[in-house]
Amino acid sequence: MISDMQRRDLRHVWHPCSQMKDYEEFPPIVIKSGKGIYLYDENGKAYIDAVSSWWVNLFGHANERISDALAEQARQLEHVIFANFTHEPAVRLAEKLARITPEGLTKVFFADNGSSAVEVALKMSFQYHKQKNKPNKTRFLALSNAYHGETLGALSVGGVGLYNEVFQPLLLQTIRAEGPDCFRCPFQERPESCNTPCISIIEEKLKRHREELSAVIIEPLIQAAAGMKMYPPGYVSRLKQLCSQYDVHLIADEVAVGFGRTGTMFACEQAGITPDFMCLSKGLTGGYLPLSVVMTTDEIYDAFYDEYETMKAFLHSHSYTGNPLACRVALEVLQIFEDEKYIEQIQDKGAYMKELASQVFSGQPHVGEYRQTGMVGAIELIQDKATKEPFPSEERVGYQIYKIALEKGLLLRPLGNVLYFMPPYVISKEEIQSMIMIANESIQQYLERRQDQLKVLKK
Ligand SMILES: *Cc1c(COP(=O)(O)O)cnc(C)c1O
């Protein structure tokens, strides 16, 4: 039975990341409210928001501290033009970000979503080289299966065919290097012990294209949309060395992994590096409002700083640049991190989640690997454990299990044959246990159903 709200939605709304025809059988779930890790639909059914509403939520839905900060700011100043004007929430946020991000990232450029932050970093890198009399440095190097957002520049550096294949004629000609693949490692290494021989693949590209390369862009530690591919920090630190050696910028796209997701405030900390640009968004406002920033160095900033007539200014603006509501909310988020020692909590809860999930999922015949970094967990489903043969993509195994889990009140997400969760940090250990158990039951139920169908087909 389809509800009135669902019917009205389908008449006018076009949803992201969806084939709308799928909604005929599976209409959108109408969420009325949220509290903590739970979302409640129009019938009062509760769902554990195990994907933090796509990485953005950190401290639960309808968080009182954040909601109060937002309401207070809304009564004082909701927005003001950001060219020639400023305000306290933006200034304080910039100060704080400069303090907590890796040493040397002193300048903050505001935008309003992750893709825009990526656009800003690409444009700044390009213009920097132009102004430093290196006009041939016009290209970007990115990893295969990278995901950096879906505006045209961001899609250009992205490598997931599902998103950019159809738009190829419109995109920049990005140079691509095969990235680390620790589950199917071509060098037969184990992530715990490896010294990243796969760096040689990107090194070769850097060497060959150094004259024309402006920047390399990566998602440090976790290539999310690629299927939650996780790789060791050593790769990031070696890449940073290579970038310096070949005079190419490094853009760390921490839009997804920033703000504690990998177990440290920023993923780059684990590699002990300062990139030339760091893109941040998603968790920045704890899931409240769209906001992003690009952090960069004095060296980059100085290349744009000159008399007006030199035309060296960086021209990139959004109507909502530096929105005071979003900045005030971000400040509250960072204050909560400090007051409640969330990095320690993430490490503690993450360790518990990893131990339990590894134990539970390792018993499943079709789980090739359970992997986890910080509080991001991923289950890779495979047809055959010995050969690591994947399920055929037309079976949409991940999507089928996702639907079963939803019926059971758990919102996780599929990426092909990979299921993943990264719950809000306010989750309790009991709730972590429920999340893992429901995920496991859903996988089991799907596989049993599949087995039965195969039997019928054989008869
Ligand atoms: C989500 C994401 C983006 C894009 O951010 P939007 O706010 O969705 O535009 C960019 N890079 C990475 C790594 C992301 O995960």
Short mmCIF file of C-alpha atoms and ligand atoms in Angstrom, two decimals:
data_model
loop_
_atom_site.label_atom_id
_atom_site.label_comp_id
_atom_site.label_asym_id
_atom_site.label_seq_id
_atom_site.Cartn_x
_atom_site.Cartn_y
_atom_site.Cartn_z
CA MET A 1 0.00 0.00 0.00
CA ILE A 2 1.34 3.34 -1.05
CA SER A 3 0.65 6.27 1.27
CA ASP A 4 -0.67 9.66 0.26
CA MET A 5 2.72 11.29 0.85
CA GLN A 6 4.47 8.66 -1.26
CA ARG A 7 2.01 9.16 -4.09
CA ARG A 8 2.48 12.92 -3.98
CA ASP A 9 6.27 12.50 -3.88
CA LEU A 10 6.29 10.32 -6.97
CA ARG A 11 4.19 12.80 -8.89
CA HIS A 12 6.80 15.60 -8.65
CA VAL A 13 10.05 14.56 -7.00
CA TRP A 14 13.09 13.19 -8.85
CA HIS A 15 15.41 11.44 -6.36
CA PRO A 16 19.22 11.22 -6.50
CA CYS A 17 21.17 8.06 -7.18
CA SER A 18 18.01 6.23 -8.25
CA GLN A 19 16.34 4.66 -11.24
CA MET A 20 12.91 6.20 -10.61
CA LYS A 21 11.21 3.13 -12.10
CA ASP A 22 12.48 1.12 -9.11
CA TYR A 23 10.19 3.30 -7.00
CA GLU A 24 7.11 1.69 -8.58
CA GLU A 25 7.80 -1.40 -6.51
CA PHE A 26 9.71 0.31 -3.76
CA PRO A 27 8.37 3.82 -3.07
CA PRO A 28 10.45 6.25 -1.00
CA ILE A 29 10.21 5.84 2.75
CA VAL A 30 8.65 8.93 4.29
CA ILE A 31 10.70 10.00 7.32
CA LYS A 32 8.87 12.17 9.83
CA SER A 33 11.46 12.59 12.54
CA GLY A 34 14.81 11.50 13.85
CA LYS A 35 16.44 11.16 17.25
CA GLY A 36 19.95 9.90 17.97
CA ILE A 37 20.81 7.05 15.61
CA TYR A 38 17.13 6.48 14.75
CA LEU A 39 14.92 7.68 11.93
CA TYR A 40 11.13 7.31 12.25
CA ASP A 41 8.84 6.90 9.27
CA GLU A 42 5.25 8.09 8.87
CA ASN A 43 3.95 4.87 10.44
CA GLY A 44 6.21 5.21 13.45
CA LYS A 45 8.60 2.48 12.35
CA ALA A 46 12.20 3.04 13.54
CA TYR A 47 15.31 2.59 11.42
CA ILE A 48 18.91 2.58 12.66
CA ASP A 49 20.63 5.15 10.44
CA ALA A 50 23.76 3.04 10.04
CA VAL A 51 25.08 5.16 7.15
CA SER A 52 24.76 8.44 9.05
CA SER A 53 22.49 9.65 6.23
CA TRP A 54 25.38 9.28 3.76
CA TRP A 55 28.32 10.16 5.98
CA VAL A 56 27.01 13.48 7.21
CA ASN A 57 25.57 12.81 10.64
CA LEU A 58 28.03 12.52 13.51
CA PHE A 59 26.20 13.12 16.78
CA GLY A 60 22.72 11.84 16.06
CA HIS A 61 19.58 13.30 14.54
CA ALA A 62 17.89 16.27 16.23
CA ASN A 63 20.93 16.78 18.43
CA GLU A 64 19.97 19.28 21.11
CA ARG A 65 23.22 21.20 21.29
CA ILE A 66 23.44 21.61 17.54
CA SER A 67 19.75 22.45 17.13
CA ASP A 68 19.98 25.11 19.85
CA ALA A 69 23.08 26.66 18.28
CA LEU A 70 21.33 26.78 14.93
CA ALA A 71 18.17 28.35 16.35
CA GLU A 72 20.18 30.97 18.22
CA GLN A 73 22.17 31.89 15.12
CA ALA A 74 19.00 32.04 13.01
CA ARG A 75 17.60 34.69 15.32
CA GLN A 76 20.77 36.75 15.07
CA LEU A 77 22.02 36.54 11.48
CA GLU A 78 20.98 33.99 8.87
CA HIS A 79 23.15 35.12 5.95
CA VAL A 80 25.22 37.95 4.57
CA ILE A 81 27.18 38.46 1.36
CA PHE A 82 30.74 37.18 1.95
CA ALA A 83 32.63 39.46 -0.47
CA ASN A 84 33.85 42.46 1.54
CA PHE A 85 31.84 41.26 4.55
CA THR A 86 32.53 38.77 7.29
CA HIS A 87 31.02 37.52 10.56
CA GLU A 88 32.09 35.89 13.78
CA PRO A 89 30.96 32.30 13.04
CA ALA A 90 33.08 32.20 9.85
CA VAL A 91 36.11 33.77 11.53
CA ARG A 92 35.96 31.44 14.52
CA LEU A 93 35.44 28.41 12.31
CA ALA A 94 38.40 29.33 10.11
CA GLU A 95 40.60 29.79 13.19
CA LYS A 96 39.55 26.46 14.57
CA LEU A 97 40.00 24.56 11.31
CA ALA A 98 43.46 26.07 10.86
CA ARG A 99 44.30 24.82 14.36
CA ILE A 100 43.02 21.24 14.05
CA THR A 101 43.96 20.35 10.46
CA PRO A 102 47.55 19.27 9.63
CA GLU A 103 50.28 21.84 10.28
CA GLY A 104 50.64 24.37 7.49
CA LEU A 105 47.01 24.45 6.33
CA THR A 106 46.39 28.04 7.34
CA LYS A 107 43.95 29.39 4.76
CA VAL A 108 40.28 28.48 4.49
CA PHE A 109 38.19 28.94 1.35
CA PHE A 110 34.45 28.35 1.85
CA ALA A 111 32.07 26.60 -0.54
CA ASP A 112 28.82 24.78 0.10
CA ASN A 113 29.15 21.10 -0.83
CA GLY A 114 31.82 18.48 -1.38
CA SER A 115 31.80 18.62 -5.17
CA SER A 116 32.26 22.39 -5.10
CA ALA A 117 35.19 22.03 -2.72
CA VAL A 118 36.80 19.68 -5.24
CA GLU A 119 36.16 22.18 -8.04
CA VAL A 120 37.80 24.91 -5.93
CA ALA A 121 40.90 22.80 -5.24
CA LEU A 122 41.30 21.86 -8.92
CA LYS A 123 40.89 25.46 -10.07
CA MET A 124 43.25 26.84 -7.42
CA SER A 125 45.94 24.31 -8.27
CA PHE A 126 45.65 25.08 -11.98
CA GLN A 127 45.69 28.85 -11.50
CA TYR A 128 48.60 28.62 -9.04
CA HIS A 129 50.81 27.01 -11.67
CA LYS A 130 49.74 29.48 -14.31
CA GLN A 131 50.71 32.34 -12.01
CA LYS A 132 54.01 30.66 -11.21
CA ASN A 133 54.86 30.62 -14.92
CA LYS A 134 54.21 26.93 -15.39
CA PRO A 135 51.36 27.18 -17.89
CA ASN A 136 51.83 23.60 -19.08
CA LYS A 137 50.69 22.18 -15.79
CA THR A 138 47.06 21.84 -16.75
CA ARG A 139 46.14 18.24 -16.02
CA PHE A 140 45.08 16.12 -13.08
CA LEU A 141 45.97 12.61 -12.00
CA ALA A 142 43.43 10.50 -10.12
CA LEU A 143 43.01 6.90 -9.07
CA SER A 144 40.89 4.37 -10.90
CA ASN A 145 37.52 4.10 -9.19
CA ALA A 146 37.98 7.40 -7.42
CA TYR A 147 34.91 9.37 -6.40
CA HIS A 148 35.11 13.13 -5.92
CA GLY A 149 31.55 14.31 -6.53
CA GLU A 150 29.29 14.79 -9.51
CA THR A 151 29.69 18.28 -10.93
CA LEU A 152 31.59 18.19 -14.22
CA GLY A 153 35.08 18.95 -12.86
CA ALA A 154 34.63 16.55 -9.96
CA LEU A 155 33.23 13.89 -12.30
CA SER A 156 36.28 14.34 -14.52
CA VAL A 157 38.64 13.26 -11.78
CA GLY A 158 36.23 10.55 -10.65
CA GLY A 159 36.80 7.09 -12.05
CA VAL A 160 33.57 5.23 -11.35
CA GLY A 161 32.01 4.48 -14.73
CA LEU A 162 28.53 4.24 -13.25
CA TYR A 163 28.59 8.00 -12.65
CA ASN A 164 30.73 9.44 -15.42
CA GLU A 165 30.60 7.06 -18.41
CA VAL A 166 27.68 8.82 -20.09
CA PHE A 167 29.25 12.27 -19.63
CA GLN A 168 32.71 11.39 -21.01
CA PRO A 169 32.54 13.80 -23.98
CA LEU A 170 32.04 16.68 -21.54
CA LEU A 171 34.87 15.88 -19.15
CA LEU A 172 38.49 16.97 -18.66
CA GLN A 173 41.07 14.48 -19.88
CA THR A 174 42.26 13.12 -16.55
CA ILE A 175 45.31 10.89 -16.25
CA ARG A 176 44.44 7.79 -14.33
CA ALA A 177 46.46 5.37 -12.24
CA GLU A 178 45.33 2.02 -10.89
CA GLY A 179 44.87 2.52 -7.13
CA PRO A 180 45.55 0.15 -4.25
CA ASP A 181 43.32 -2.92 -4.12
CA CYS A 182 44.05 -4.65 -0.85
CA PHE A 183 41.33 -7.31 -1.17
CA ARG A 184 42.54 -8.49 -4.58
CA CYS A 185 46.13 -7.30 -4.26
CA PRO A 186 48.10 -7.93 -7.47
CA PHE A 187 51.29 -8.00 -5.37
CA GLN A 188 49.95 -10.64 -2.95
CA GLU A 189 50.58 -8.36 0.04
CA ARG A 190 48.60 -8.09 3.26
CA PRO A 191 47.61 -4.54 4.33
CA GLU A 192 49.06 -5.04 7.87
CA SER A 193 52.54 -5.84 6.62
CA CYS A 194 52.77 -4.34 3.17
CA ASN A 195 55.09 -1.53 2.18
CA THR A 196 52.82 -0.50 -0.69
CA PRO A 197 54.61 -1.78 -3.80
CA CYS A 198 51.55 -0.59 -5.73
CA ILE A 199 52.84 2.98 -5.33
CA SER A 200 55.06 2.19 -8.32
CA ILE A 201 51.98 2.33 -10.56
CA ILE A 202 51.18 5.94 -9.73
CA GLU A 203 54.87 6.85 -9.51
CA GLU A 204 55.31 5.84 -13.12
CA LYS A 205 52.44 8.16 -14.17
CA LEU A 206 53.81 11.03 -12.10
CA LYS A 207 57.21 10.67 -13.64
CA ARG A 208 55.92 10.42 -17.17
CA HIS A 209 53.47 13.33 -16.93
CA ARG A 210 55.24 15.61 -14.44
CA GLU A 211 55.58 18.50 -16.89
CA GLU A 212 51.84 18.67 -17.55
CA LEU A 213 50.52 17.66 -14.12
CA SER A 214 48.96 20.26 -11.87
CA ALA A 215 47.72 18.00 -9.06
CA VAL A 216 47.02 14.47 -7.90
CA ILE A 217 43.71 13.99 -6.09
CA ILE A 218 42.98 11.12 -3.72
CA GLU A 219 40.52 9.96 -1.10
CA PRO A 220 42.96 9.15 1.71
CA LEU A 221 42.65 5.67 3.34
CA ILE A 222 39.19 4.81 1.98
CA GLN A 223 38.04 4.92 -1.62
CA ALA A 224 34.41 5.02 -0.68
CA ALA A 225 32.27 4.82 -3.82
CA ALA A 226 34.79 2.38 -5.31
CA GLY A 227 33.34 -0.20 -2.91
CA MET A 228 34.87 0.93 0.40
CA LYS A 229 38.37 0.03 -0.71
CA MET A 230 40.65 0.58 2.26
CA TYR A 231 44.40 1.02 2.05
CA PRO A 232 47.26 1.76 4.43
CA PRO A 233 48.49 5.26 5.35
CA GLY A 234 51.95 4.39 3.98
CA TYR A 235 50.53 4.82 0.47
CA VAL A 236 49.46 8.37 1.26
CA SER A 237 52.79 9.36 2.81
CA ARG A 238 54.79 7.92 -0.08
CA LEU A 239 52.51 9.65 -2.56
CA LYS A 240 53.07 12.97 -0.79
CA GLN A 241 56.86 12.50 -1.14
CA LEU A 242 56.49 11.71 -4.83
CA CYS A 243 54.29 14.76 -5.40
CA SER A 244 56.90 17.01 -3.81
CA GLN A 245 59.64 15.36 -5.84
CA TYR A 246 57.81 15.91 -9.13
CA ASP A 247 56.42 19.38 -8.31
CA VAL A 248 52.78 18.29 -8.42
CA HIS A 249 50.16 19.31 -5.83
CA LEU A 250 48.45 16.77 -3.65
CA ILE A 251 44.72 17.30 -3.06
CA ALA A 252 43.40 15.24 -0.14
CA ASP A 253 39.67 14.85 -0.65
CA GLU A 254 38.57 14.23 2.95
CA VAL A 255 34.96 15.09 2.21
CA ALA A 256 33.90 11.62 3.37
CA VAL A 257 36.74 10.50 5.64
CA GLY A 258 37.28 13.74 7.58
CA PHE A 259 35.98 14.44 11.09
CA GLY A 260 36.86 11.21 12.81
CA ARG A 261 35.57 8.59 10.37
CA THR A 262 38.91 6.80 10.05
CA GLY A 263 39.68 6.91 13.77
CA THR A 264 41.65 10.17 13.71
CA MET A 265 40.23 13.63 13.15
CA PHE A 266 41.60 13.61 9.58
CA ALA A 267 42.87 10.65 7.57
CA CYS A 268 46.03 12.56 6.57
CA GLU A 269 47.11 12.54 10.22
CA GLN A 270 47.71 8.79 10.01
CA ALA A 271 50.06 9.36 7.09
CA GLY A 272 51.71 12.25 8.93
CA ILE A 273 51.41 14.56 5.94
CA THR A 274 50.18 18.01 5.04
CA PRO A 275 48.60 18.01 1.58
CA ASP A 276 48.57 21.19 -0.54
CA PHE A 277 44.79 21.19 -0.44
CA MET A 278 42.35 19.47 1.87
CA CYS A 279 38.65 19.33 0.93
CA LEU A 280 36.20 18.97 3.81
CA SER A 281 32.41 18.77 3.88
CA LYS A 282 29.88 16.05 4.88
CA GLY A 283 30.58 15.68 8.64
CA LEU A 284 31.60 19.33 8.97
CA THR A 285 28.10 20.38 10.05
CA GLY A 286 27.18 17.08 11.70
CA GLY A 287 24.51 16.45 9.09
CA TYR A 288 22.69 19.75 9.52
CA LEU A 289 23.50 22.05 6.63
CA PRO A 290 25.48 22.07 3.38
CA LEU A 291 28.92 23.60 3.89
CA SER A 292 32.40 22.81 2.66
CA VAL A 293 35.87 24.24 2.90
CA VAL A 294 39.16 23.92 1.08
CA MET A 295 42.13 24.24 3.39
CA THR A 296 45.40 25.32 1.83
CA THR A 297 48.84 26.73 2.61
CA ASP A 298 50.39 30.20 2.71
CA GLU A 299 52.46 29.22 -0.29
CA ILE A 300 49.38 28.72 -2.45
CA TYR A 301 47.64 31.79 -1.05
CA ASP A 302 50.65 34.02 -1.70
CA ALA A 303 50.66 33.17 -5.41
CA PHE A 304 47.27 34.89 -5.72
CA TYR A 305 48.09 37.89 -3.51
CA ASP A 306 49.02 40.94 -5.58
CA GLU A 307 47.83 44.29 -6.90
CA TYR A 308 44.33 44.16 -8.40
CA GLU A 309 45.59 44.95 -11.94
CA THR A 310 47.68 41.76 -12.05
CA MET A 311 44.37 39.86 -12.21
CA LYS A 312 45.69 37.12 -9.98
CA ALA A 313 42.69 36.94 -7.65
CA PHE A 314 40.92 33.62 -7.25
CA LEU A 315 37.42 34.10 -8.61
CA HIS A 316 35.05 31.44 -7.44
CA SER A 317 31.92 32.30 -5.52
CA HIS A 318 28.67 30.79 -4.38
CA SER A 319 25.65 32.75 -3.21
CA TYR A 320 25.80 30.94 0.11
CA THR A 321 29.57 31.13 0.61
CA GLY A 322 30.37 31.17 4.33
CA ASN A 323 26.74 30.89 5.41
CA PRO A 324 26.57 31.94 9.09
CA LEU A 325 24.03 29.27 10.08
CA ALA A 326 26.22 26.51 8.67
CA CYS A 327 29.39 28.01 10.20
CA ARG A 328 27.77 28.29 13.63
CA VAL A 329 26.61 24.67 13.42
CA ALA A 330 30.11 23.53 12.38
CA LEU A 331 31.57 25.33 15.40
CA GLU A 332 29.18 23.47 17.68
CA VAL A 333 30.16 20.17 16.04
CA LEU A 334 33.85 20.84 16.70
CA GLN A 335 33.05 21.86 20.27
CA ILE A 336 31.20 18.57 20.85
CA PHE A 337 34.23 16.66 19.54
CA GLU A 338 36.37 18.36 22.20
CA ASP A 339 33.94 18.39 25.12
CA GLU A 340 33.03 14.74 24.82
CA LYS A 341 36.42 13.41 23.67
CA TYR A 342 34.88 11.84 20.58
CA ILE A 343 38.13 10.72 18.96
CA GLU A 344 38.71 8.43 21.97
CA GLN A 345 35.10 7.25 21.81
CA ILE A 346 35.43 6.47 18.11
CA GLN A 347 38.55 4.42 18.73
CA ASP A 348 36.90 2.51 21.56
CA LYS A 349 33.60 1.89 19.73
CA GLY A 350 35.44 1.17 16.50
CA ALA A 351 37.55 -1.53 18.16
CA TYR A 352 34.41 -3.15 19.59
CA MET A 353 32.64 -3.00 16.22
CA LYS A 354 35.62 -4.51 14.42
CA GLU A 355 36.00 -7.42 16.79
CA LEU A 356 32.33 -8.33 16.80
CA ALA A 357 31.75 -7.81 13.08
CA SER A 358 34.85 -9.77 12.05
CA GLN A 359 33.69 -12.66 14.20
CA VAL A 360 30.08 -12.59 13.00
CA PHE A 361 30.70 -12.12 9.29
CA SER A 362 33.66 -14.47 8.99
CA GLY A 363 31.20 -17.34 9.53
CA GLN A 364 29.26 -16.42 6.40
CA PRO A 365 30.12 -18.57 3.38
CA HIS A 366 29.66 -15.68 0.95
CA VAL A 367 31.47 -12.95 2.84
CA GLY A 368 34.85 -12.61 1.17
CA GLU A 369 36.05 -10.03 3.64
CA TYR A 370 34.89 -7.83 6.45
CA ARG A 371 37.10 -4.75 6.58
CA GLN A 372 37.02 -1.70 8.76
CA THR A 373 38.87 1.58 9.19
CA GLY A 374 37.92 3.71 12.17
CA MET A 375 34.15 3.44 12.29
CA VAL A 376 33.59 2.58 8.64
CA GLY A 377 32.78 -1.10 8.10
CA ALA A 378 32.35 -2.92 4.78
CA ILE A 379 31.24 -6.42 3.89
CA GLU A 380 32.40 -7.72 0.52
CA LEU A 381 30.07 -10.44 -0.75
CA ILE A 382 31.46 -13.00 -3.15
CA GLN A 383 30.20 -16.02 -4.97
CA ASP A 384 33.20 -18.19 -4.18
CA LYS A 385 35.57 -17.69 -1.27
CA ALA A 386 38.46 -19.52 -2.90
CA THR A 387 38.47 -17.65 -6.20
CA LYS A 388 36.94 -14.39 -4.86
CA GLU A 389 34.60 -14.54 -7.83
CA PRO A 390 32.00 -11.77 -7.47
CA PHE A 391 28.25 -12.21 -7.84
CA PRO A 392 27.05 -11.08 -11.27
CA SER A 393 26.09 -7.40 -11.09
CA GLU A 394 22.63 -7.99 -12.62
CA GLU A 395 21.67 -9.93 -9.49
CA ARG A 396 22.00 -6.67 -7.50
CA VAL A 397 22.90 -8.70 -4.44
CA GLY A 398 23.80 -5.66 -2.33
CA TYR A 399 20.58 -3.88 -3.25
CA GLN A 400 18.44 -6.95 -2.41
CA ILE A 401 20.05 -7.26 1.02
CA TYR A 402 19.70 -3.52 1.58
CA LYS A 403 15.92 -3.89 1.06
CA ILE A 404 15.67 -6.83 3.47
CA ALA A 405 17.64 -4.88 6.11
CA LEU A 406 15.28 -1.92 5.72
CA GLU A 407 12.30 -4.16 6.47
CA LYS A 408 14.12 -5.15 9.63
CA GLY A 409 14.69 -1.51 10.61
CA LEU A 410 18.31 -1.06 9.53
CA LEU A 411 19.51 1.47 6.98
CA LEU A 412 22.81 0.37 5.49
CA ARG A 413 23.84 0.94 1.87
CA PRO A 414 24.98 -1.24 -1.01
CA LEU A 415 27.74 -0.49 -3.50
CA GLY A 416 27.44 -3.35 -5.95
CA ASN A 417 28.43 -6.44 -3.95
CA VAL A 418 29.65 -4.45 -0.98
CA LEU A 419 27.45 -3.48 1.97
CA TYR A 420 28.66 -0.79 4.29
CA PHE A 421 27.88 1.01 7.49
CA MET A 422 29.39 3.95 9.37
CA PRO A 423 26.97 4.85 12.13
CA PRO A 424 26.75 8.18 13.95
CA TYR A 425 29.34 8.34 16.74
CA VAL A 426 26.62 8.52 19.40
CA ILE A 427 25.78 4.85 18.78
CA SER A 428 26.08 2.65 21.89
CA LYS A 429 27.80 -0.74 21.98
CA GLU A 430 24.40 -2.46 22.33
CA GLU A 431 23.22 -0.63 19.24
CA ILE A 432 26.41 -1.60 17.38
CA GLN A 433 25.57 -5.17 18.24
CA SER A 434 21.99 -4.84 16.92
CA MET A 435 23.27 -3.24 13.73
CA ILE A 436 25.69 -6.11 13.07
CA MET A 437 23.16 -8.79 13.96
CA ILE A 438 20.45 -7.35 11.68
CA ALA A 439 22.96 -6.97 8.84
CA ASN A 440 23.99 -10.58 9.30
CA GLU A 441 20.40 -11.88 9.40
CA SER A 442 19.60 -9.91 6.25
CA ILE A 443 22.54 -11.42 4.38
CA GLN A 444 21.60 -14.89 5.57
CA GLN A 445 17.96 -14.46 4.61
CA TYR A 446 18.88 -13.29 1.11
CA LEU A 447 21.33 -16.12 0.55
CA GLU A 448 18.81 -18.74 1.69
CA ARG A 449 16.17 -17.29 -0.60
CA ARG A 450 18.67 -17.29 -3.45
CA GLN A 451 19.57 -20.93 -2.75
CA ASP A 452 15.88 -21.90 -2.87
CA GLN A 453 15.40 -20.08 -6.15
CA LEU A 454 18.41 -21.86 -7.65
CA LYS A 455 16.94 -25.23 -6.59
CA VAL A 456 13.63 -24.40 -8.25
CA LEU A 457 15.46 -23.39 -11.40
CA LYS A 458 17.41 -26.68 -11.48
CA LYS A 459 14.16 -28.67 -11.28
C1 LIG B 1 30.41 12.78 -1.19
C2 LIG B 1 31.76 13.06 -1.71
C3 LIG B 1 32.02 14.19 -2.51
C4 LIG B 1 30.92 15.09 -3.00
O1 LIG B 1 30.30 15.80 -1.98
P1 LIG B 1 28.82 16.38 -2.25
O2 LIG B 1 28.54 17.22 -1.05
O3 LIG B 1 27.93 15.19 -2.36
O4 LIG B 1 28.87 17.16 -3.50
C5 LIG B 1 33.32 14.43 -2.90
N1 LIG B 1 34.32 13.62 -2.52
C6 LIG B 1 34.12 12.54 -1.74
C7 LIG B 1 35.28 11.70 -1.34
C8 LIG B 1 32.84 12.21 -1.32
O5 LIG B 1 32.62 11.12 -0.60
#
